[in-house]
Short mmCIF file of C-alpha atoms and ligand atoms in Angstrom, two decimals:
data_model
loop_
_atom_site.label_atom_id
_atom_site.label_comp_id
_atom_site.label_asym_id
_atom_site.label_seq_id
_atom_site.Cartn_x
_atom_site.Cartn_y
_atom_site.Cartn_z
CA UNK J 1 36.19 13.05 7.96
CA UNK J 2 32.45 12.82 7.30
CA UNK J 3 30.94 9.56 8.48
CA UNK J 4 28.04 8.58 6.26
CA UNK J 5 25.04 6.68 7.58
CA UNK J 6 26.73 3.27 7.55
CA UNK J 7 23.35 1.53 7.81
CA UNK J 8 23.02 1.94 4.03
CA UNK J 9 25.64 -0.78 3.80
CA UNK J 10 23.25 -3.08 5.68
CA UNK J 11 20.58 -2.86 2.95
CA UNK J 12 20.11 -5.92 0.79
CA UNK J 13 21.99 -5.34 -2.45
CA UNK J 14 19.11 -5.15 -4.88
CA UNK J 15 15.52 -4.20 -4.72
CA UNK J 16 12.90 -6.71 -5.81
CA UNK J 17 11.51 -4.73 -8.73
CA UNK J 18 14.97 -3.82 -9.96
CA UNK J 19 15.78 -7.52 -10.18
CA UNK J 20 12.53 -8.25 -12.03
CA UNK J 21 13.22 -5.41 -14.49
CA UNK J 22 16.69 -6.81 -15.14
CA UNK J 23 15.38 -10.30 -15.84
CA UNK J 24 12.59 -9.09 -18.13
CA UNK J 25 15.00 -6.84 -20.02
CA UNK J 26 17.37 -9.77 -20.53
CA UNK J 27 14.43 -11.83 -21.86
CA UNK J 28 13.37 -9.07 -24.26
CA UNK J 29 16.94 -8.57 -25.46
CA UNK J 30 17.07 -12.28 -26.29
CA UNK J 31 13.54 -12.32 -27.81
CA UNK J 32 13.08 -8.90 -29.46
CA UNK J 33 9.51 -7.87 -30.23
CA UNK J 34 7.93 -10.36 -27.79
CA UNK J 35 4.90 -9.07 -25.89
CA UNK J 36 5.08 -9.58 -22.13
CA UNK J 37 1.90 -9.98 -20.04
CA UNK J 38 2.68 -7.86 -17.02
CA UNK J 39 1.04 -8.95 -13.78
CA UNK J 40 3.99 -7.82 -11.74
CA UNK J 41 4.62 -4.33 -10.49
CA UNK J 42 1.71 -2.66 -8.69
CA UNK J 43 1.23 0.40 -10.90
CA UNK J 44 -2.23 1.23 -12.20
CA UNK J 45 -3.16 1.17 -15.89
CA UNK J 46 -6.29 3.37 -15.97
CA UNK J 47 -6.05 7.16 -16.19
CA UNK J 48 -7.32 9.62 -13.58
CA UNK J 49 -11.10 9.97 -13.51
CA UNK J 50 -12.85 12.89 -15.22
CA UNK J 51 -13.76 14.72 -11.99
CA UNK J 52 -10.10 14.80 -10.96
CA UNK J 53 -8.90 15.95 -14.38
CA UNK J 54 -11.46 18.78 -14.36
CA UNK J 55 -10.35 19.90 -10.88
CA UNK J 56 -6.68 19.76 -11.90
CA UNK J 57 -7.36 21.95 -14.95
CA UNK J 58 -9.29 24.45 -12.86
CA UNK J 59 -6.48 24.58 -10.31
CA UNK J 60 -3.96 25.27 -13.08
CA UNK J 61 -6.17 28.15 -14.23
CA UNK J 62 -6.28 29.47 -10.64
CA UNK J 63 -2.52 29.74 -10.74
CA UNK J 64 -2.71 31.87 -13.92
CA UNK J 65 -4.49 34.85 -12.35
CA UNK J 66 -3.35 37.24 -9.65
CA UNK J 67 -6.77 37.04 -7.95
CA UNK J 68 -6.83 33.24 -7.65
CA UNK J 69 -3.13 32.43 -7.50
CA UNK J 70 -1.90 30.38 -4.51
CA UNK J 71 1.66 30.46 -3.28
CA UNK J 72 2.61 28.27 -0.33
CA UNK J 73 -0.33 26.39 1.11
CA UNK J 74 -0.45 24.88 4.61
CA UNK J 75 2.24 22.25 5.19
CA UNK J 76 -0.45 20.09 6.78
CA UNK J 77 -2.77 20.15 3.77
CA UNK J 78 -5.44 22.37 2.22
CA UNK J 79 -8.16 22.83 4.86
CA UNK J 80 -10.88 21.83 2.38
CA UNK J 81 -9.07 18.58 1.57
CA UNK J 82 -8.38 17.72 5.23
CA UNK J 83 -12.02 18.36 5.93
CA UNK J 84 -13.21 16.24 2.97
CA UNK J 85 -11.05 13.33 4.14
CA UNK J 86 -12.24 13.60 7.75
CA UNK J 87 -15.81 13.73 6.45
CA UNK J 88 -15.12 10.60 4.37
CA UNK J 89 -14.23 8.79 7.63
CA UNK J 90 -17.17 10.28 9.52
CA UNK J 91 -19.54 8.88 6.87
CA UNK J 92 -18.31 5.47 8.01
CA UNK J 93 -18.93 6.37 11.68
CA UNK J 94 -15.28 7.00 12.45
CA UNK J 95 -15.07 10.16 14.49
CA UNK J 96 -12.09 12.22 13.35
CA UNK J 97 -11.51 15.94 13.53
CA UNK J 98 -10.12 17.71 10.45
CA UNK J 99 -6.84 18.43 12.26
CA UNK J 100 -6.20 14.73 12.81
CA UNK J 101 -5.77 14.37 9.02
CA UNK J 102 -2.48 15.32 7.33
CA UNK J 103 -2.15 15.50 3.55
CA UNK J 104 0.97 13.86 2.12
CA UNK J 105 2.68 13.24 -1.21
CA UNK J 106 1.91 9.55 -0.89
CA UNK J 107 2.19 6.64 1.49
CA UNK J 108 5.79 5.76 0.65
CA UNK J 109 7.04 9.18 1.69
CA UNK J 110 5.07 8.99 4.93
CA UNK J 111 6.13 5.45 5.79
CA UNK J 112 9.71 6.66 5.77
CA UNK J 113 9.23 10.13 7.27
CA UNK J 114 6.95 9.01 10.11
CA UNK J 115 9.88 7.18 11.70
CA UNK J 116 11.11 10.62 12.82
CA UNK J 117 8.50 10.32 15.58
CA UNK J 118 10.22 7.35 17.20
CA UNK J 119 13.42 7.03 19.14
CA UNK J 120 16.24 5.20 17.36
CA UNK J 121 16.19 2.54 20.06
CA UNK J 122 12.58 1.55 19.27
CA UNK J 123 12.23 -1.90 17.81
CA UNK J 124 10.10 -2.34 14.67
CA UNK J 125 7.94 -5.42 14.25
CA UNK J 126 7.08 -6.18 10.65
CA UNK J 127 4.29 -8.62 9.92
CA UNK J 128 5.46 -10.54 6.87
CA UNK J 129 5.18 -11.05 3.92
CA UNK J 130 5.43 -7.27 3.69
CA UNK J 131 5.90 -4.32 1.38
CA UNK J 132 9.73 -4.15 1.20
CA UNK J 133 9.96 -0.45 2.08
CA UNK J 134 9.03 -1.13 5.73
CA UNK J 135 12.19 -3.14 6.27
CA UNK J 136 14.47 -0.85 4.28
CA UNK J 137 13.28 2.34 6.02
CA UNK J 138 14.11 0.79 9.39
CA UNK J 139 17.43 -0.62 8.21
CA UNK J 140 18.43 2.88 7.08
CA UNK J 141 17.44 4.21 10.50
CA UNK J 142 19.55 1.52 12.16
CA UNK J 143 16.60 0.07 14.06
CA UNK J 144 16.24 -3.40 15.44
CA UNK J 145 13.73 -5.27 13.27
CA UNK J 146 11.61 -8.22 14.37
CA UNK J 147 10.18 -10.20 11.44
CA UNK J 148 6.87 -11.82 12.31
CA UNK J 149 6.28 -14.50 9.70
CA UNK J 150 2.87 -15.71 8.61
CA UNK J 151 1.72 -18.55 6.40
CA UNK J 152 -1.20 -20.57 5.09
CA UNK J 153 -1.88 -21.93 8.58
CA UNK J 154 -3.01 -18.48 9.82
CA UNK J 155 -4.28 -17.18 6.47
CA UNK J 156 -1.23 -14.87 6.29
CA UNK J 157 -2.77 -12.90 9.18
CA UNK J 158 -0.42 -13.25 12.16
CA UNK J 159 -1.51 -12.54 15.74
CA UNK J 160 0.63 -11.15 18.56
CA UNK J 161 1.82 -13.55 21.21
CA UNK J 162 2.64 -12.58 24.82
CA UNK J 163 6.37 -12.71 24.10
CA UNK J 164 6.14 -10.54 20.95
CA UNK J 165 8.61 -7.67 21.16
CA UNK J 166 7.56 -4.47 19.41
CA UNK J 167 7.58 -0.71 19.85
CA UNK J 168 6.46 0.05 16.30
CA UNK J 169 4.12 -2.47 14.64
CA UNK J 170 3.57 -2.52 10.88
CA UNK J 171 0.23 -3.87 9.73
CA UNK J 172 -0.94 -3.65 6.13
CA UNK J 173 -4.55 -4.62 5.48
CA UNK J 174 -5.56 -5.43 2.78
CA UNK J 175 -2.07 -6.75 2.55
CA UNK J 176 0.45 -6.23 -0.17
CA UNK J 177 1.46 -8.86 -1.30
CA UNK J 178 -0.94 -11.48 0.09
CA UNK J 179 -4.28 -9.69 -0.37
CA UNK J 180 -5.25 -11.01 3.08
CA UNK J 181 -7.48 -8.73 5.18
CA UNK J 182 -7.58 -8.67 8.98
CA UNK J 183 -11.00 -9.18 10.57
CA UNK J 184 -12.22 -6.84 13.31
CA UNK J 185 -11.44 -9.47 15.93
CA UNK J 186 -7.91 -9.98 14.62
CA UNK J 187 -7.20 -6.25 14.54
CA UNK J 188 -8.63 -5.91 18.03
CA UNK J 189 -5.98 -8.36 19.24
CA UNK J 190 -3.27 -6.09 17.82
CA UNK J 191 -4.87 -2.95 19.24
CA UNK J 192 -5.14 -4.54 22.69
CA UNK J 193 -1.55 -5.74 22.42
CA UNK J 194 -0.32 -2.27 21.40
CA UNK J 195 -2.20 -0.55 24.22
CA UNK J 196 -0.99 -3.11 26.77
CA UNK J 197 2.63 -2.69 25.65
CA UNK J 198 2.60 1.04 24.85
CA UNK J 199 3.50 0.21 21.24
CA UNK J 200 2.31 2.16 18.22
CA UNK J 201 0.71 0.52 15.18
CA UNK J 202 1.54 1.94 11.76
CA UNK J 203 -1.51 0.83 9.81
CA UNK J 204 -1.00 0.91 6.05
CA UNK J 205 -4.45 1.24 4.49
CA UNK J 206 -3.27 1.88 0.92
CA UNK J 207 -5.73 -0.72 -0.41
CA UNK J 208 -8.76 -0.11 1.84
CA UNK J 209 -10.93 0.93 -1.11
CA UNK J 210 -10.75 -2.62 -2.49
CA UNK J 211 -12.56 -4.17 0.47
CA UNK J 212 -16.02 -5.25 -0.63
CA UNK J 213 -17.02 -7.41 2.33
CA UNK J 214 -18.91 -5.05 4.69
CA UNK J 215 -17.82 -7.05 7.76
CA UNK J 216 -14.13 -6.34 7.16
CA UNK J 217 -12.60 -3.17 8.64
CA UNK J 218 -11.29 -0.58 6.17
CA UNK J 219 -9.65 1.52 8.86
CA UNK J 220 -7.87 0.66 12.11
CA UNK J 221 -10.01 3.36 13.70
CA UNK J 222 -13.06 1.12 13.35
CA UNK J 223 -11.50 -0.81 16.25
CA UNK J 224 -12.14 0.29 19.79
CA UNK J 225 -8.99 1.55 21.49
CA UNK J 226 -7.14 2.31 18.22
CA UNK J 227 -7.20 6.08 18.77
CA UNK J 228 -4.76 5.55 21.62
CA UNK J 229 -2.27 3.38 19.72
CA UNK J 230 -2.43 3.78 15.93
CA UNK J 231 -1.42 5.93 13.00
CA UNK J 232 -3.12 5.24 9.66
CA UNK J 233 -1.27 5.85 6.42
CA UNK J 234 -3.31 6.00 3.27
CA UNK J 235 -2.81 6.79 -0.38
CA UNK J 236 -4.80 7.82 -3.43
CA UNK J 237 -2.35 5.90 -5.64
CA UNK J 238 -4.42 2.75 -6.07
CA UNK J 239 -7.75 4.12 -4.87
CA UNK J 240 -7.82 6.84 -7.51
CA UNK J 241 -4.89 6.29 -9.87
CA UNK J 242 -2.57 8.89 -8.29
CA UNK J 243 0.62 6.81 -8.62
CA UNK J 244 2.18 9.42 -10.90
CA UNK J 245 0.25 12.41 -9.56
CA UNK J 246 1.22 11.74 -5.90
CA UNK J 247 -1.19 12.28 -3.02
CA UNK J 248 -1.92 10.53 0.23
CA UNK J 249 -3.00 11.23 3.78
CA UNK J 250 -2.09 10.21 7.27
CA UNK J 251 -4.36 10.11 10.30
CA UNK J 252 -2.83 10.76 13.71
CA UNK J 253 -5.38 10.92 16.51
CA UNK J 254 -4.80 13.46 19.25
CA UNK J 255 -5.24 10.64 21.80
CA UNK J 256 -2.00 9.00 20.68
CA UNK J 257 0.33 9.94 23.50
CA UNK J 258 3.49 8.24 24.74
CA UNK J 259 5.65 9.51 27.64
CA UNK J 260 3.59 12.71 27.67
CA UNK J 261 4.32 13.45 24.00
CA UNK J 262 1.36 13.91 21.64
CA UNK J 263 2.13 12.40 18.23
CA UNK J 264 -0.29 14.75 16.46
CA UNK J 265 1.58 17.80 17.83
CA UNK J 266 4.92 16.23 17.00
CA UNK J 267 3.84 15.61 13.40
CA UNK J 268 2.69 19.23 13.02
CA UNK J 269 6.15 20.28 14.16
CA UNK J 270 7.79 17.76 11.86
CA UNK J 271 5.83 18.77 8.76
CA UNK J 272 6.19 22.50 9.35
CA UNK J 273 9.94 21.98 9.68
CA UNK J 274 10.58 19.46 6.91
CA UNK J 275 8.10 20.26 4.15
CA UNK J 276 6.37 23.17 2.53
CA UNK J 277 3.34 21.08 1.81
CA UNK J 278 1.92 19.33 -1.22
CA UNK J 279 1.25 21.15 -4.51
CA UNK J 280 -1.96 23.23 -4.48
CA UNK J 281 -2.90 21.87 -7.90
CA UNK J 282 -2.55 18.22 -6.87
CA UNK J 283 -4.49 18.76 -3.66
CA UNK J 284 -7.36 20.33 -5.62
CA UNK J 285 -7.35 17.25 -7.85
CA UNK J 286 -7.35 15.06 -4.73
CA UNK J 287 -10.30 16.93 -3.23
CA UNK J 288 -12.34 15.94 -6.31
CA UNK J 289 -11.89 12.27 -5.36
CA UNK J 290 -13.99 12.88 -2.26
CA UNK J 291 -16.94 14.44 -4.10
CA UNK J 292 -19.97 12.30 -4.93
CA UNK J 293 -19.06 12.31 -8.60
CA UNK J 294 -15.40 11.50 -7.87
CA UNK J 295 -16.36 8.59 -5.64
CA UNK J 296 -18.67 7.18 -8.31
CA UNK J 297 -15.98 7.47 -10.97
CA UNK J 298 -13.18 5.91 -8.92
CA UNK J 299 -15.52 3.01 -8.05
CA UNK J 300 -15.79 2.39 -11.80
CA UNK J 301 -12.00 2.06 -12.05
CA UNK J 302 -11.79 -0.16 -8.97
CA UNK J 303 -14.49 -2.39 -10.48
CA UNK J 304 -12.35 -2.74 -13.62
CA UNK J 305 -9.45 -4.06 -11.53
CA UNK J 306 -11.80 -6.32 -9.60
CA UNK J 307 -12.95 -7.88 -12.86
CA UNK J 308 -9.27 -8.52 -13.67
CA UNK J 309 -9.01 -10.25 -10.29
CA UNK J 310 -12.03 -12.45 -11.06
CA UNK J 311 -10.50 -13.45 -14.41
CA UNK J 312 -7.21 -14.45 -12.78
CA UNK J 313 -8.89 -16.23 -9.84
CA UNK J 314 -11.01 -18.22 -12.29
CA UNK J 315 -7.84 -19.27 -14.16
CA UNK J 316 -6.14 -20.36 -10.93
CA UNK J 317 -9.26 -22.29 -9.90
CA UNK J 318 -9.20 -24.09 -13.24
CA UNK J 319 -5.49 -24.83 -12.80
CA UNK J 320 -6.10 -26.11 -9.25
CA UNK J 321 -3.62 -23.65 -7.72
CA UNK J 322 -4.00 -22.52 -4.10
CA UNK J 323 -4.30 -18.76 -3.65
CA UNK J 324 -5.65 -16.08 -1.32
CA UNK J 325 -6.52 -12.40 -1.85
CA UNK J 326 -8.16 -11.09 -5.00
CA UNK J 327 -11.62 -10.58 -3.52
CA UNK J 328 -11.02 -7.69 -1.12
CA UNK J 329 -7.64 -6.69 -2.49
CA UNK J 330 -5.99 -6.00 -5.83
CA UNK J 331 -3.37 -8.72 -5.29
CA UNK J 332 -3.58 -12.49 -5.64
CA UNK J 333 -1.07 -14.57 -3.69
CA UNK J 334 -0.57 -18.07 -4.95
CA UNK J 335 1.38 -21.16 -4.05
CA UNK J 336 3.96 -21.99 -6.72
CA UNK J 337 3.02 -25.36 -8.22
CA UNK J 338 5.12 -28.54 -8.07
CA UNK J 339 7.23 -27.30 -5.16
CA UNK J 340 8.87 -24.61 -7.27
CA UNK J 341 10.66 -21.72 -5.57
CA UNK J 342 9.46 -18.14 -6.17
CA UNK J 343 12.22 -17.13 -8.58
CA UNK J 344 12.12 -20.51 -10.29
CA UNK J 345 8.39 -19.99 -10.94
CA UNK J 346 9.10 -16.44 -12.13
CA UNK J 347 11.54 -17.77 -14.74
CA UNK J 348 9.15 -20.58 -15.69
CA UNK J 349 6.24 -18.19 -16.38
CA UNK J 350 8.47 -15.70 -18.20
CA UNK J 351 10.10 -18.31 -20.43
CA UNK J 352 7.04 -20.50 -21.11
CA UNK J 353 4.15 -18.05 -21.40
CA UNK J 354 5.74 -14.57 -21.17
CA UNK J 355 3.76 -13.72 -18.03
CA UNK J 356 5.59 -11.51 -15.51
CA UNK J 357 4.61 -11.74 -11.85
CA UNK J 358 6.36 -11.02 -8.56
CA UNK J 359 8.26 -13.67 -6.59
CA UNK J 360 6.97 -13.97 -3.02
CA UNK J 361 10.46 -14.27 -1.60
CA UNK J 362 10.95 -10.56 -2.28
CA UNK J 363 8.45 -9.78 0.48
CA UNK J 364 10.25 -11.65 3.25
CA UNK J 365 11.62 -15.14 3.83
CA UNK J 366 8.18 -16.62 4.51
CA UNK J 367 7.13 -15.60 0.99
CA UNK J 368 9.43 -18.21 -0.55
CA UNK J 369 7.39 -20.72 -2.55
CA UNK J 370 4.66 -18.12 -3.21
CA UNK J 371 4.01 -15.67 -6.00
CA UNK J 372 2.03 -12.44 -6.43
CA UNK J 373 -0.18 -11.39 -9.30
CA UNK J 374 -1.30 -7.78 -9.52
CA UNK J 375 -4.71 -7.03 -10.97
CA UNK J 376 -3.80 -3.48 -12.03
CA UNK J 377 -2.86 -4.46 -15.58
CA UNK J 378 -4.89 -3.92 -18.73
CA UNK J 379 -7.91 -6.15 -19.39
CA UNK J 380 -6.34 -7.43 -22.62
CA UNK J 381 -3.13 -8.53 -20.90
CA UNK J 382 -5.03 -10.04 -17.98
CA UNK J 383 -7.31 -12.11 -20.24
CA UNK J 384 -4.40 -13.34 -22.36
CA UNK J 385 -2.30 -14.10 -19.28
CA UNK J 386 -5.20 -16.07 -17.75
CA UNK J 387 -5.59 -18.14 -20.94
CA UNK J 388 -1.88 -18.86 -20.97
CA UNK J 389 -1.86 -19.84 -17.29
CA UNK J 390 -4.66 -22.32 -17.84
CA UNK J 391 -2.85 -23.76 -20.85
CA UNK J 392 0.44 -24.10 -18.93
CA UNK J 393 -0.76 -25.21 -15.51
CA UNK J 394 -4.19 -26.58 -16.24
CA UNK J 395 -3.54 -30.28 -15.98
N1 PLP M 401 1.96 0.86 0.98
C1 PLP M 401 1.78 -0.22 0.27
C2 PLP M 401 1.40 -1.48 0.97
C3 PLP M 401 1.98 -0.23 -1.11
O1 PLP M 401 1.82 -1.35 -1.80
C4 PLP M 401 2.37 0.97 -1.74
C5 PLP M 401 2.61 1.04 -3.19
O2 PLP M 401 2.62 0.10 -3.92
C6 PLP M 401 2.55 2.08 -0.96
C7 PLP M 401 2.33 2.00 0.39
C8 PLP M 401 3.03 3.36 -1.56
O3 PLP M 401 2.01 4.13 -2.06
P1 PLP M 401 2.27 5.57 -2.64
O4 PLP M 401 2.18 5.45 -4.11
O5 PLP M 401 1.18 6.39 -2.06
O6 PLP M 401 3.62 6.05 -2.21
#
């Protein structure tokens, strides 16, 4: 008889956003026609920028003619896109060669697939609160998971301690959900820890483009020693609105070697076995993001979300609510007022002012009592939600 992967039975029964969708649907069923102010799920609301749309159209036209048609493209990514991404890093003084960059269909896919590079017996350390997929991908793989909690006392930026146990270390900076960003010094502690313990850091940089403070690192490879211990996983989803278009990239330095095995070589072997690459059309659209015009246009969209963040932060200031994030990240992480629990606060906001956010408890036990607002919504909804928050919580 076939034995399925029994670790699926170890997964928590329902996913955070599924639960939120169920509760909001129940509310709408009971209050038909009500408008909800959605500051919950992290999808973007602005369309792709003009430079990307133009490149996508041109790539579609390429596929219409025998002379310009492309069949399979390299599983590792279009050379011009790999080169544009490596160049993007080099502009920030991070020395990468083009073949250390791998094009992907997005960070989520990579965060799951990359686990193929590690033995089943490796233990995964997850700095929490965390994006729920880190835990679930490791549960499915049957790995031991160490949850490293953080809180207000360390600014939601935990440090390793000498007794920390970890083969694979997940770090997300800017963090989803807290919006907290590791400083160079704090990341250096993790890099030194990983090199001393032969661990590997999986650095999720999905929100790097939102960092505005020039002193904060946007890549783990700004930290000395990281080439020997880190993989960086990045995405154009939030940077350039590719949530529905799907494109990301992963950086694996050739210096990352454990037990004589080079992770860059292993990933080449993995990709050439398990994928036939990302769509030519989408990669051409992605390449446009890295042009001067594309960069200018995506900055415009990021600025729009940053203004949403300022509007929400101003409302929370007026309401006297503690929060972090928002400045260098598209998420604001706040303390639920009056000792409310995360789900209790969720229900309170939904029922009283029709604002939908994300309960912190869904990102790990240490998120209980906290709440996340996303700044990716429309300006109209954000302004109205901010007014309602001030009205509800303001005194
Ligand atoms: N990593 C983090 C921290 C995220 O918040 C998300 C999406 O919300 C992802 C990865 C997934 O990004 P993608 O759309 O590229 O799969």
